[in-house]
């Protein structure tokens, strides 16, 4: 079918849309009174926490709500035609042809048993009835467009043979196969590493310009939306709460939720001691337990009883701005520029003596080249290569790097889940690198504990919260009697600021943030002195992240814990850590205090990493560095410097030094070391990646 | 791939060796041998006589030696009794002692001598296996396609009327054992009670001259029972695949529903039931004994029952070896097929 005739109104016009899901018990409204319009060539961001209904809007546009979902009010118009009035036939013609979608998990959205070429060729073959040869030529062209190397080989592979970043490019290519008028991107980069994310985002932006496609960009990451979109719509609990151009919303926000959201994310300038993050109090309301009136009311600082909860709040137009709307009754009364009322600033904790000393630690895995037979030559994966550092009491040491850099391997060796290949780990001058967890005494086990990334999977679903903590206490040998342990468990709940009544609850009754608090309580059950926090907040929503981070900091201050904070999120690392260690392919490429690492001289990888992190602040100017290609496989690392394949400074090093030798660790300042061949002068000439424009 | 198959064959041989040894050991336990002596010799033998009888015929040699003789890697036991009768593992009635071969084990193609059928075990097994094989073949031809069709039709729209009716149908067929459905079929289609004399109630003739009339009922009885199971597995796998994200991708690409089912879902949905189908072979081989008895069709299962009931050690051993090989072979096929269906698993 040919595309719908030229049309110059808005590409997508959603007007007062309401979507509900119907269960046997009740109707659950997922989206209420939602309006947004996307003009040709415009990119509109849809921002909100999980469960706020942003993905439901996307599926509503696609008319693919499943059996239980139904549009109960309002219209969705695409190029002036109401999508809900179309027949199945007409819808099929629009899907993939006029509206295409890019999904969150590229691996899951590609058919594992079908070659990529076939999946791509299908699109023009269905919609334009072109021949196989022409479809193949088209697929080849688009795959080249999304900058994938060796397009012909790509078309002939299965999805699992590609890396995550490559898969996402294929999904993008698939969406662009028939040059759609509207592209819906549902958290397209959440599953990807930061540097890969930066490359994918740039690709999407460029292609959007090239093909003139309008975009609906769904994300929870405000920084990403700032980089990609022209306009923005903030959603909270099924409603749009604020809508406007990026600059209006970022700089002149008119809704308390938007404001609270910005205050809870670590922007440059935030500091755990002098300018702590402000968490949004309370919890996200469940869809069937929404409060009367303003949904954000119970968590809002400006809430006025009898007014905010009296009636449904409509959208108001903010005078003076272009298409800027807010769902707040009091937006004209609130002084938006009022300075943040500071939560009490805290004293910086005194950093004590060395607790943990890692010396030349190595962890190699032997992988049989042919897993089925065990025979053949073995390959050595160097997961950790000569790690040396110290961690002190009450210190937060952040370990930063992308997937496959060896940070989790290090955590495993430290915990005793694996034993080291070489080198040593000294805990209070005792060697523990060769002691597996089964052989460690209760005291050591209790002293070195871990907070895991995903709180949803780490609690036993069939045991009460209290029981699980008591179980940990038993293992660590804390307390002499059941009553004593129970008392201790209640104290631990106090420590993580959970009500004592939670002891008798099952994990499923808890929200993500609460579960993570239980995880923290469990980690501190044996008076842990070293806590490895493996991405402890990355699975949580932004507003909860701040509260959990804050809690960790507070416990650290009180207990003088050494915190090893593993993360890929540099904003949060900058906010809370004292020292930072940057890892790449098993090597520590840079180590120094937070200020040293975040300002020049940089290791080239740190520089790229800093540039890749999206920052939700319009006053920040970033240098734009996009790394080419993917992270090399740890099975087959490049010779010489591990980063040489993607390094933009490589030409500055004379000869082929980078390809021949692993650079030595150099001290560039007191406590700051960089593993790089670049000369002193070049390192000194580096410019800061992030600049905050003078206000 | 070649290396993989070679290795799998090696593993198969090893497994077969271990399993046959276990069976050999169990069938050669003393009480069994005593029973053998009494049935072969004299029911009223005293304990001493039994002992001598067994001693004379080599049954009291060490277990491993006997196993080696059975395998054919050790020379057979021979002895000439006081009355001049020549006995031994390799001795056959009517064969002179000079002509008796030195080795007579499985490796020489000698499966032994059946005491029940008074015939070479090899011949019996191949004949019975042939009969059952023929039955199995037609059961599979009927069962697998219909089970897959039922499963896929039921699974492609979970919760629809079609799904519910087909699911009920498959549950009923799996829940009805063969001896129930077989009897019902015989009553309905062959007896004069109902009057529908469409088929024959016995498949005895089918051993020599199978026709649709005398062979369809046993095939249907087994196929129905096995079908429900495969259909349920296929349905479960299909419903899971239909909710997968890549199916949504295909749907939102504008692919029509029939094409989604055929091109996107089918191959992925077949991965799990394939293993189950392959597991049906061993069941068909021995589990059909009820149906074989019901329709008086003398197949492999029937031979097994005869051998076990009459303490026919050699026949029992041969049957277990064949069963072991059938199981291992079908599992090999299932592994190879799995690799073909699931591109994420590649064997280099």
mmCIF file of C-alpha atoms in Angstrom, chain B residues 56-57 76-101:
data_model
loop_
_atom_site.group_PDB
_atom_site.id
_atom_site.type_symbol
_atom_site.label_atom_id
_atom_site.label_comp_id
_atom_site.label_asym_id
_atom_site.label_seq_id
_atom_site.Cartn_x
_atom_site.Cartn_y
_atom_site.Cartn_z
ATOM 1 C CA UNK B 56 27.895 -78.673 34.732
ATOM 2 C CA UNK B 57 26.405 -76.138 32.394
ATOM 3 C CA UNK B 76 32.262 -70.237 25.372
ATOM 4 C CA UNK B 77 31.878 -72.740 28.185
ATOM 5 C CA UNK B 78 31.899 -76.361 27.111
ATOM 6 C CA UNK B 79 31.535 -79.534 29.053
ATOM 7 C CA UNK B 80 30.729 -83.152 28.325
ATOM 8 C CA UNK B 81 28.473 -84.607 30.963
ATOM 9 C CA UNK B 82 28.878 -88.059 32.484
ATOM 10 C CA UNK B 83 26.170 -89.392 30.217
ATOM 11 C CA UNK B 84 28.104 -88.185 27.181
ATOM 12 C CA UNK B 85 25.796 -85.233 26.505
ATOM 13 C CA UNK B 86 27.649 -82.243 25.160
ATOM 14 C CA UNK B 87 26.593 -78.986 26.786
ATOM 15 C CA UNK B 88 27.882 -75.432 26.707
ATOM 16 C CA UNK B 89 27.043 -71.848 26.006
ATOM 17 C CA UNK B 90 27.511 -72.358 22.319
ATOM 18 C CA UNK B 91 26.009 -75.817 22.077
ATOM 19 C CA UNK B 92 22.855 -76.050 20.015
ATOM 20 C CA UNK B 93 20.637 -79.088 19.672
ATOM 21 C CA UNK B 94 21.551 -81.029 16.572
ATOM 22 C CA UNK B 95 24.990 -79.465 16.185
ATOM 23 C CA UNK B 96 27.948 -81.757 16.638
ATOM 24 C CA UNK B 97 30.506 -80.858 19.318
ATOM 25 C CA UNK B 98 33.205 -80.448 16.648
ATOM 26 C CA UNK B 99 31.141 -77.894 14.747
ATOM 27 C CA UNK B 100 30.277 -75.841 17.798
ATOM 28 C CA UNK B 101 32.063 -72.459 17.489
#
